[in-house]
JSON list of C-alpha atoms in Angstrom, two decimals:
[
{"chain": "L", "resi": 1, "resn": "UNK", "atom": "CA", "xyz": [129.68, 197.61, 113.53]},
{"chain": "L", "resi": 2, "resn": "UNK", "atom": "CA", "xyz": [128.68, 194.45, 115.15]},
{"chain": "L", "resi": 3, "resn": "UNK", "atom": "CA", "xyz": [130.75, 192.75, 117.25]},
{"chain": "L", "resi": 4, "resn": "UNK", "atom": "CA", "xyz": [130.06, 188.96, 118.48]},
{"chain": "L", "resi": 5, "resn": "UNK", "atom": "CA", "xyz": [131.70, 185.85, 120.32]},
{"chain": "L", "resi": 6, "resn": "UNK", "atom": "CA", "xyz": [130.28, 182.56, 119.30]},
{"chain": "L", "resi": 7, "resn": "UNK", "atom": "CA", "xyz": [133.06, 181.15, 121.46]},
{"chain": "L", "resi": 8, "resn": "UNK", "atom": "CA", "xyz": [130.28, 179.75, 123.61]},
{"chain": "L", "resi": 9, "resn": "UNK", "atom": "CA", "xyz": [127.57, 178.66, 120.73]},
{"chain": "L", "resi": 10, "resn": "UNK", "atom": "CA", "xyz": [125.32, 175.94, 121.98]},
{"chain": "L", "resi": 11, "resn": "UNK", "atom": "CA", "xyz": [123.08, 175.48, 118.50]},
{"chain": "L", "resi": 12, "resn": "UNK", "atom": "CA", "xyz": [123.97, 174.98, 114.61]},
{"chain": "L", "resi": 13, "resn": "UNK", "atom": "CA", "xyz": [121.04, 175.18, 112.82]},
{"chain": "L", "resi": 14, "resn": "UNK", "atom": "CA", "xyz": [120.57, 173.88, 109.35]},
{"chain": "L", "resi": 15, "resn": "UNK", "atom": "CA", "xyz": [118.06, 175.57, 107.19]},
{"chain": "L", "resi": 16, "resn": "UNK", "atom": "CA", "xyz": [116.28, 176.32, 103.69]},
{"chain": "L", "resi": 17, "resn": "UNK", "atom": "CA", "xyz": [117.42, 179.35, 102.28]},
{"chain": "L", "resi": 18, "resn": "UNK", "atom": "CA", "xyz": [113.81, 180.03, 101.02]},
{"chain": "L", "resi": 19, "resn": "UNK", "atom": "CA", "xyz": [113.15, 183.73, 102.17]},
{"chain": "L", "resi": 20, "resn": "UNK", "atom": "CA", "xyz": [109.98, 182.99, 103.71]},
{"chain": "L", "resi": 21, "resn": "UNK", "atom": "CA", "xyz": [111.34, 181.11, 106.42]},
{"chain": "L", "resi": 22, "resn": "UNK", "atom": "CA", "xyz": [114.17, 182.75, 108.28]},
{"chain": "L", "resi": 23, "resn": "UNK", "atom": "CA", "xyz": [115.33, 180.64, 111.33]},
{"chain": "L", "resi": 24, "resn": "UNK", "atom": "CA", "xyz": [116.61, 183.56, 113.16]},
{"chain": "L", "resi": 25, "resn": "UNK", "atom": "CA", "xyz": [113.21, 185.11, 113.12]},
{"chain": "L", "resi": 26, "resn": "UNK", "atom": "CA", "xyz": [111.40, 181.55, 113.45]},
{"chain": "L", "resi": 27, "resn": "UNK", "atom": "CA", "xyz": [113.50, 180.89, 116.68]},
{"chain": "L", "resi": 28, "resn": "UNK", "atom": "CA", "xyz": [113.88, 184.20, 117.87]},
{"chain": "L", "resi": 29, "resn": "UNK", "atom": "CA", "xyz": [117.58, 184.01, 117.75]},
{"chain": "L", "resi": 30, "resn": "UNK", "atom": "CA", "xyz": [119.90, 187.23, 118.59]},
{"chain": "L", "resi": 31, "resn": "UNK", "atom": "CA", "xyz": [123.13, 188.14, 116.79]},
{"chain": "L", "resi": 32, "resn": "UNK", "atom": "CA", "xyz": [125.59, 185.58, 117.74]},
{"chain": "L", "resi": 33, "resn": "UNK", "atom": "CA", "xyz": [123.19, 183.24, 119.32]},
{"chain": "L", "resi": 34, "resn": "UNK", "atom": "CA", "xyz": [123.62, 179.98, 116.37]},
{"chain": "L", "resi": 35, "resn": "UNK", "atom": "CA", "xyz": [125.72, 178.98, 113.86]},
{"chain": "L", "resi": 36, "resn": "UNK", "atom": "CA", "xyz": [123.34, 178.92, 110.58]},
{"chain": "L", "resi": 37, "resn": "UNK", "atom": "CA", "xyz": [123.71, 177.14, 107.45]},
{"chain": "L", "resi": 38, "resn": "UNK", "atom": "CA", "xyz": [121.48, 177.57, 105.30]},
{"chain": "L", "resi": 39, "resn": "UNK", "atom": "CA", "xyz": [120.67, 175.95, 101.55]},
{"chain": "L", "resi": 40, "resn": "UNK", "atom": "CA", "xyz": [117.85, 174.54, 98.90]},
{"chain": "L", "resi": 41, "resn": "UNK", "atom": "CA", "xyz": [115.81, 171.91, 100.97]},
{"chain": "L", "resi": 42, "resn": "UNK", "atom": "CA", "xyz": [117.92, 171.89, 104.17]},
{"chain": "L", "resi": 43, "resn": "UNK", "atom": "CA", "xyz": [119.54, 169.15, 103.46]},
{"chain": "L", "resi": 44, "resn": "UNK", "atom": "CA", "xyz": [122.97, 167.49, 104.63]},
{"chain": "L", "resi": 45, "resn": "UNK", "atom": "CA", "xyz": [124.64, 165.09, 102.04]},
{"chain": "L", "resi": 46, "resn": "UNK", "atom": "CA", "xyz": [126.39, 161.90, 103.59]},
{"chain": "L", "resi": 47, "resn": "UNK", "atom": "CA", "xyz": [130.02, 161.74, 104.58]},
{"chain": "L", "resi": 48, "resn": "UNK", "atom": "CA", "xyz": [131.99, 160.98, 101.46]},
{"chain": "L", "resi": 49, "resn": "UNK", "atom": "CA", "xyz": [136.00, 162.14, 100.59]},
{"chain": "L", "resi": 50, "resn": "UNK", "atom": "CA", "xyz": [134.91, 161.85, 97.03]},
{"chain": "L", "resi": 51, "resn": "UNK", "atom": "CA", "xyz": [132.80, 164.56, 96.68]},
{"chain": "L", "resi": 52, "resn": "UNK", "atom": "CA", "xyz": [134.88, 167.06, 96.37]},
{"chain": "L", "resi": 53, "resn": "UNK", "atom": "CA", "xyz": [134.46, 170.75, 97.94]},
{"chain": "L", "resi": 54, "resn": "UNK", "atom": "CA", "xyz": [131.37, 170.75, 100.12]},
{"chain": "L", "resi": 55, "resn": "UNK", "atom": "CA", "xyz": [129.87, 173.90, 102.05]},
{"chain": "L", "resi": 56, "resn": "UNK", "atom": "CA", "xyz": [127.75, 171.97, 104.40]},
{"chain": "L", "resi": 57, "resn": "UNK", "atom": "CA", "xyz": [130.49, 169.25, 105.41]},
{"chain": "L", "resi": 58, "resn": "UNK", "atom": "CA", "xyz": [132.49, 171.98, 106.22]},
{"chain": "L", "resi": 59, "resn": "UNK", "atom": "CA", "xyz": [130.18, 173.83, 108.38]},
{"chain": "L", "resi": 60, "resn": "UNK", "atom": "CA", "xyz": [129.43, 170.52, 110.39]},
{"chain": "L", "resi": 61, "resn": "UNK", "atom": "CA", "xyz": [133.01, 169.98, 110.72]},
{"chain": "L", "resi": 62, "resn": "UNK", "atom": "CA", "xyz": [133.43, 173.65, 112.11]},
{"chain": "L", "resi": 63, "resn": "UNK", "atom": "CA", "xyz": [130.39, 173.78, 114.25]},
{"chain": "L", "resi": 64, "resn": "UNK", "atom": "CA", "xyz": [131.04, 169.93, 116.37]},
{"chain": "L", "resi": 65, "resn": "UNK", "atom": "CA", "xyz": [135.17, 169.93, 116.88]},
{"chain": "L", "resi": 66, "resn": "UNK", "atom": "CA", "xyz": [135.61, 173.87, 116.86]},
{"chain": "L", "resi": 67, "resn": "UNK", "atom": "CA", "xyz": [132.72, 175.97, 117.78]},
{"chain": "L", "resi": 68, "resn": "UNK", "atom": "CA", "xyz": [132.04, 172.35, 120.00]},
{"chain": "L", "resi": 69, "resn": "UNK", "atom": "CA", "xyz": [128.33, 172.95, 119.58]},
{"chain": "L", "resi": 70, "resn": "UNK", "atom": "CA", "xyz": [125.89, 171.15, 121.72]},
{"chain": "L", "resi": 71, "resn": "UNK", "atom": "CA", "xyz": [123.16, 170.53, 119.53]},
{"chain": "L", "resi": 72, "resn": "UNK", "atom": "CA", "xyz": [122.45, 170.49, 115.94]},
{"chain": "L", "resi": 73, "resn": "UNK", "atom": "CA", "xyz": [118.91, 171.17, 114.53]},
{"chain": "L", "resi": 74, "resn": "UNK", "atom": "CA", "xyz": [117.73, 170.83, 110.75]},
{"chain": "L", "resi": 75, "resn": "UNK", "atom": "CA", "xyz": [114.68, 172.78, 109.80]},
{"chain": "L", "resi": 76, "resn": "UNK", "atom": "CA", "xyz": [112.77, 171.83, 107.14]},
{"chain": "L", "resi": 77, "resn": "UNK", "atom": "CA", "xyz": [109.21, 173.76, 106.32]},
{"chain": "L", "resi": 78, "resn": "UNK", "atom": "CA", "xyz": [106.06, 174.10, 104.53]},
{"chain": "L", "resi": 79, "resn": "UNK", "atom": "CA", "xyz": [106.12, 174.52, 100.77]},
{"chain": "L", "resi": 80, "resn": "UNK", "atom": "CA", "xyz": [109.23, 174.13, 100.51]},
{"chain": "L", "resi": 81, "resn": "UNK", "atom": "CA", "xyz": [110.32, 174.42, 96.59]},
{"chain": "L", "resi": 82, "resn": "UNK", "atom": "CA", "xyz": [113.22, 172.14, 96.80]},
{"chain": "L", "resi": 83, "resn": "UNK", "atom": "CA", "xyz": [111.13, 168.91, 98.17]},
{"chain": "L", "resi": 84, "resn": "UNK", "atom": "CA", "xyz": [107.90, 169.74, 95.98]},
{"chain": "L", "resi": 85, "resn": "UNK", "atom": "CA", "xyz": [110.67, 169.14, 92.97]},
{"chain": "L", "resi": 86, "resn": "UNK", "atom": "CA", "xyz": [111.84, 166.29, 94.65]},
{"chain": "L", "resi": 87, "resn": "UNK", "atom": "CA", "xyz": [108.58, 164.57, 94.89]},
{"chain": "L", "resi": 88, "resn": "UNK", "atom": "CA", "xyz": [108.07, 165.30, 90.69]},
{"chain": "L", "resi": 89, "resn": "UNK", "atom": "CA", "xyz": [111.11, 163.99, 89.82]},
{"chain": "L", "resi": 90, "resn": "UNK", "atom": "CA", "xyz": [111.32, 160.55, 87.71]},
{"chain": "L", "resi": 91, "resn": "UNK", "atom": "CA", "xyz": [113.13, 157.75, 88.85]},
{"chain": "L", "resi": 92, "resn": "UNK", "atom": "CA", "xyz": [114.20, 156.92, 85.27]},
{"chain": "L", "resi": 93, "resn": "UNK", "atom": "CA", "xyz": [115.71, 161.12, 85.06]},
{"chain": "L", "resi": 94, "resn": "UNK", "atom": "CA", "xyz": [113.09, 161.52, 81.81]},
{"chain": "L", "resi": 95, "resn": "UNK", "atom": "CA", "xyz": [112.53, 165.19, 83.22]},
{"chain": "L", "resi": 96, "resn": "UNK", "atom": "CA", "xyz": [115.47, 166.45, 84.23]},
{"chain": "L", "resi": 97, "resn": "UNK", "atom": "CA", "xyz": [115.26, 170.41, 84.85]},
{"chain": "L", "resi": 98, "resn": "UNK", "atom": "CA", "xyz": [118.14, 171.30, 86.19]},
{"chain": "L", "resi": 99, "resn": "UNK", "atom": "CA", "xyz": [122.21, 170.45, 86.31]},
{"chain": "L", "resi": 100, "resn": "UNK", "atom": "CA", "xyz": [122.96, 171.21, 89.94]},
{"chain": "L", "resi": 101, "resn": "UNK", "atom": "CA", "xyz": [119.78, 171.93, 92.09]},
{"chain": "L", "resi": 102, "resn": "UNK", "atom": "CA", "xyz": [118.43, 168.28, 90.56]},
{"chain": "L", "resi": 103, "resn": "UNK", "atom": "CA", "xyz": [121.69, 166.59, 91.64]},
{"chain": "L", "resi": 104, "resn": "UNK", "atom": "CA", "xyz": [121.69, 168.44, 95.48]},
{"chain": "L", "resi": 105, "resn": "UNK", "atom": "CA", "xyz": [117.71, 167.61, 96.43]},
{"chain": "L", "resi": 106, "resn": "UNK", "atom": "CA", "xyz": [118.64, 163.50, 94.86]},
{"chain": "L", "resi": 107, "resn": "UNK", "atom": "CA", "xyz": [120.39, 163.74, 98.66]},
{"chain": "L", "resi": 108, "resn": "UNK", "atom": "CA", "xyz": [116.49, 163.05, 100.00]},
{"chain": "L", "resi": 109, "resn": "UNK", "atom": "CA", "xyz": [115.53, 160.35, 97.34]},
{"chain": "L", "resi": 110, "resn": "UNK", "atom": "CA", "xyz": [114.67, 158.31, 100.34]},
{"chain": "L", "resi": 111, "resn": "UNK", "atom": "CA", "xyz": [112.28, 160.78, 102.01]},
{"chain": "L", "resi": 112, "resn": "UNK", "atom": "CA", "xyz": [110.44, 160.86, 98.57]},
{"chain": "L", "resi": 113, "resn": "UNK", "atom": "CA", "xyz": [110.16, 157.04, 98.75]},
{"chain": "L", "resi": 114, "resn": "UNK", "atom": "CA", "xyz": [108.94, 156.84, 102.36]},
{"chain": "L", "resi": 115, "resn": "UNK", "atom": "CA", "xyz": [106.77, 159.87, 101.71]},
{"chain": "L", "resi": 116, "resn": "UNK", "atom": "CA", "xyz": [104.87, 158.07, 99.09]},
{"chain": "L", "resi": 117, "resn": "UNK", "atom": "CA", "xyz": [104.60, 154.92, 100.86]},
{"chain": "L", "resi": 118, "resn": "UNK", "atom": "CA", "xyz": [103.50, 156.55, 103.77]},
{"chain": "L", "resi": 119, "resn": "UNK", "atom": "CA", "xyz": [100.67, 158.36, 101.90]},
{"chain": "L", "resi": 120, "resn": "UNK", "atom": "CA", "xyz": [97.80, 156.61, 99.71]},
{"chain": "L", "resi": 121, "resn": "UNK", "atom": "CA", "xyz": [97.70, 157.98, 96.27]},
{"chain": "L", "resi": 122, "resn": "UNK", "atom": "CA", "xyz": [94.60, 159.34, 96.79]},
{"chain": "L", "resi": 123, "resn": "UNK", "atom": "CA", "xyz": [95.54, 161.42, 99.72]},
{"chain": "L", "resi": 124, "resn": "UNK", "atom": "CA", "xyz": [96.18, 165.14, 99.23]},
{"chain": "L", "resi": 125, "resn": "UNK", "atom": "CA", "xyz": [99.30, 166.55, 97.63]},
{"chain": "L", "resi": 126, "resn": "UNK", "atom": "CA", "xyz": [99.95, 168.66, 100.48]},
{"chain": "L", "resi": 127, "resn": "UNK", "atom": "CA", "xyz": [99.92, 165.75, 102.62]},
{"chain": "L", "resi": 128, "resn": "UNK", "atom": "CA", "xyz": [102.59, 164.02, 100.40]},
{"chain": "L", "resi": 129, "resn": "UNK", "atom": "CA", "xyz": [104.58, 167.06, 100.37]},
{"chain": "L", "resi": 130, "resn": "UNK", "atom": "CA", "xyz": [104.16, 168.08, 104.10]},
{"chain": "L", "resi": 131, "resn": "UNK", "atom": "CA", "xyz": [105.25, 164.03, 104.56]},
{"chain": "L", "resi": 132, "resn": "UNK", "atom": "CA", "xyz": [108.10, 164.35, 102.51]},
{"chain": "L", "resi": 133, "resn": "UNK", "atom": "CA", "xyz": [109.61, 167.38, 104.55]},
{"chain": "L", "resi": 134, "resn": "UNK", "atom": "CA", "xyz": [109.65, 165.67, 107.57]},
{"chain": "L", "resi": 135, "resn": "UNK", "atom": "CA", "xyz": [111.51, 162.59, 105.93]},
{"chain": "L", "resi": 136, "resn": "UNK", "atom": "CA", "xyz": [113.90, 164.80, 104.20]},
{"chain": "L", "resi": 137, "resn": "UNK", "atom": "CA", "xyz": [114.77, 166.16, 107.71]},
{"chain": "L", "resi": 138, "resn": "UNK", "atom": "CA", "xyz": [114.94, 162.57, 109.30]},
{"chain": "L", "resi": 139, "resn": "UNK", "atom": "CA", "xyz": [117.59, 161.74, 105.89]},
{"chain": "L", "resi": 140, "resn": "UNK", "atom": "CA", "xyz": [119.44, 164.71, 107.21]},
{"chain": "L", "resi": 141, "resn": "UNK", "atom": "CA", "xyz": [119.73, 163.87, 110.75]},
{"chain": "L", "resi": 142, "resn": "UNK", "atom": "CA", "xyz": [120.86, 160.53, 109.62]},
{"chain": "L", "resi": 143, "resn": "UNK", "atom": "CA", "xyz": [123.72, 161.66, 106.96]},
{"chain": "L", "resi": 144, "resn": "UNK", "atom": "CA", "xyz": [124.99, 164.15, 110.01]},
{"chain": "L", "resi": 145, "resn": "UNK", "atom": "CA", "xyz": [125.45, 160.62, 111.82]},
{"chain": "L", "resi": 146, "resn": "UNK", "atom": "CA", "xyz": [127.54, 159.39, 108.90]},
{"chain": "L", "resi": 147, "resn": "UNK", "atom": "CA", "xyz": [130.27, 162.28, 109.49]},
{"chain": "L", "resi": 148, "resn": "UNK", "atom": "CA", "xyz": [132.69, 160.23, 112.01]},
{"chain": "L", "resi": 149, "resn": "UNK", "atom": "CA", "xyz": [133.34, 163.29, 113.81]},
{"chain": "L", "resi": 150, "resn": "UNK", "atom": "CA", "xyz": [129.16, 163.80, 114.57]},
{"chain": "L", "resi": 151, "resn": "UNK", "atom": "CA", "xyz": [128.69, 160.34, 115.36]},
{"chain": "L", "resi": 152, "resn": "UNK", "atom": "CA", "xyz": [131.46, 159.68, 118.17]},
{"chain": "L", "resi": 153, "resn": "UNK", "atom": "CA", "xyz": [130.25, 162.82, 119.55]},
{"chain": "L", "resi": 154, "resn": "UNK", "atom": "CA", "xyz": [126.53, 161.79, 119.50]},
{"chain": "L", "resi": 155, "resn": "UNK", "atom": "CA", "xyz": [127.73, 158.55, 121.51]},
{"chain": "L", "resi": 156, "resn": "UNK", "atom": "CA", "xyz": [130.00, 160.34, 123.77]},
{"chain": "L", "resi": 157, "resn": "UNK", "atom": "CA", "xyz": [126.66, 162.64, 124.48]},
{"chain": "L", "resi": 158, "resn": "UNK", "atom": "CA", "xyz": [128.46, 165.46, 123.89]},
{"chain": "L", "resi": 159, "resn": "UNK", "atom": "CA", "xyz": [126.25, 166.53, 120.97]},
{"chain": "L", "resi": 160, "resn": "UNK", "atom": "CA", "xyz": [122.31, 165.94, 120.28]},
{"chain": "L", "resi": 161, "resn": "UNK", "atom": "CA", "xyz": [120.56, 166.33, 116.52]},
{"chain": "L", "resi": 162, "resn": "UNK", "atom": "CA", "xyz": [117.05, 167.47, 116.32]},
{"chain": "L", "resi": 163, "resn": "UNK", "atom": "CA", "xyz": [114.83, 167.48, 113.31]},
{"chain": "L", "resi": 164, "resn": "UNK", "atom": "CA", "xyz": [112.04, 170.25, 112.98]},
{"chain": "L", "resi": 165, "resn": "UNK", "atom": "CA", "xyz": [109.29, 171.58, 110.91]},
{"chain": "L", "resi": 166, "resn": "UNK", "atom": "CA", "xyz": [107.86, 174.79, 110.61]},
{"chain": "L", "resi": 167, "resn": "UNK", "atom": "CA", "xyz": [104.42, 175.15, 109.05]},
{"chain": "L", "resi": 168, "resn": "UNK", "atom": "CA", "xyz": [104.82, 179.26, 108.05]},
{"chain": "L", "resi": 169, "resn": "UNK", "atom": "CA", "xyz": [101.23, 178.88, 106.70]},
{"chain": "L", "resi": 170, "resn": "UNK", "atom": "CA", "xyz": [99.45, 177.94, 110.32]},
{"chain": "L", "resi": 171, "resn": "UNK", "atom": "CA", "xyz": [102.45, 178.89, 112.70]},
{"chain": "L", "resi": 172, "resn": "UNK", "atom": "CA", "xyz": [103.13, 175.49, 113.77]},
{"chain": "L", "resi": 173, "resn": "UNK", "atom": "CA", "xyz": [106.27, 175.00, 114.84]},
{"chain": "L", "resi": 174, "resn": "UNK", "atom": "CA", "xyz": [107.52, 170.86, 115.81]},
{"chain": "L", "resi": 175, "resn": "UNK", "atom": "CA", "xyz": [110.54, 169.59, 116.97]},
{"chain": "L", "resi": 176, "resn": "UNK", "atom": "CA", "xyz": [112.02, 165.83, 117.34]},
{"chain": "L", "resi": 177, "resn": "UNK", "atom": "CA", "xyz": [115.20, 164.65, 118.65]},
{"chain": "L", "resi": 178, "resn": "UNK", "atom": "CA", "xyz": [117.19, 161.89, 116.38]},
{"chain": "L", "resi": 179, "resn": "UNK", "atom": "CA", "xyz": [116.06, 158.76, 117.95]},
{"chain": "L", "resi": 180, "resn": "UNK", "atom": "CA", "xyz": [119.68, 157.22, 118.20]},
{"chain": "L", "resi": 181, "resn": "UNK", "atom": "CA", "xyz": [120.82, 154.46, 120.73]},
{"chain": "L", "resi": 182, "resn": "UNK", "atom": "CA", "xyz": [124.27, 153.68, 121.98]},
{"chain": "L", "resi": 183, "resn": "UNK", "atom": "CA", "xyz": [123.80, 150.32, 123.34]},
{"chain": "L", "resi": 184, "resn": "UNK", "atom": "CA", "xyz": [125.96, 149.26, 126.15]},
{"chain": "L", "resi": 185, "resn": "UNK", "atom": "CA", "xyz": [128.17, 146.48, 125.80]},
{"chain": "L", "resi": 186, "resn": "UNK", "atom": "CA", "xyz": [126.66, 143.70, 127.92]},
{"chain": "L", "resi": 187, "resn": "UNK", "atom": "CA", "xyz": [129.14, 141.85, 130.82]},
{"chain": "L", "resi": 188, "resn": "UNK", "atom": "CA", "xyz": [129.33, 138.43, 131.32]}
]
């Protein structure tokens, strides 16, 4: 039986749950060395009481005013299934293929739309997709700043988010912090 104290945790990481991409194994993390979440795309939907039950609110909740972690990373990667269907989805919803994971990757419609601004049309697929990752990770970062409870923290500097990107297919591994300034209020 294992037995560990994440009393002390310094690191949530947020993760796909695509099997190919384990963030223990990615970071070399021990037992008891993180707080993982993982789920379809790595995303984090924005603060809102109206949606009802959600696993990852929850689990950011936990992690900043209980565990009191000092850093938050989200971790998207290369392939991943969840952004590829974002980037085929319609605008107008004529090919819907799915009730709930349709609904949960809709969270990065705006990394789809910089994505494909970003790239020419004639530029690779890959490209587009490997583009889109990364934006769907910036999203992220940016919804975790829409909890109240992330954001004070963030401005107190008690807690920093990082986006990365792991490329499983080259062994690339990049990480960013959220670029997020608290101005100071300026004296007269």
């Amino acid at each position: 039986m294992f037995v560990c104290w994440i009393d002390e945790l310094q690191w949530m990481i947020i993760a796909c749950s695509d099997s190919r991409v384990d963030p223990a194994l990615v970071l070399g993390l021990g037992l008891g060395e993180a707080f993982i979440v993982r789920n379809i795309a790595s995303l984090v939907p924005p603060h809102s009481k109206e949606s009802g039950h959600s696993s990852g609110a929850s689990a950011i909740e936990y992690a900043v005013l209980h565990l009191k972690v000092e850093h938050i990373m989200i971790v998207g990667h290369s392939r991943c299934g969840g952004i590829k269907a974002l980037l085929g989805m319609k605008e107008d919803g004529s090919n819907r293929f799915s009730e709930y994971i349709e609904d949960w990757i809709a969270i990065a419609n705006n990394a789809s739309k910089t994505a494909k601004a970003k790239c020419s049309h004639d530029s690779p697929f890959e490209d587009q997709w490997t583009c889109c990752v990364k934006e769907s990770v910036n999203v992220s970062l940016w919804n975790c700043m829409s909890y109240p409870f992330v954001k004070e923290a963030v401005q107190q500097k008690k807690l920093a988010l990082h986006g990365a990107y792991f490329d499983f297919v080259n062994g690339d591994f990049q990480r960013w912090a959220l670029n997020y300034r608290v101005d100071e209020p300026e004296s007269l």
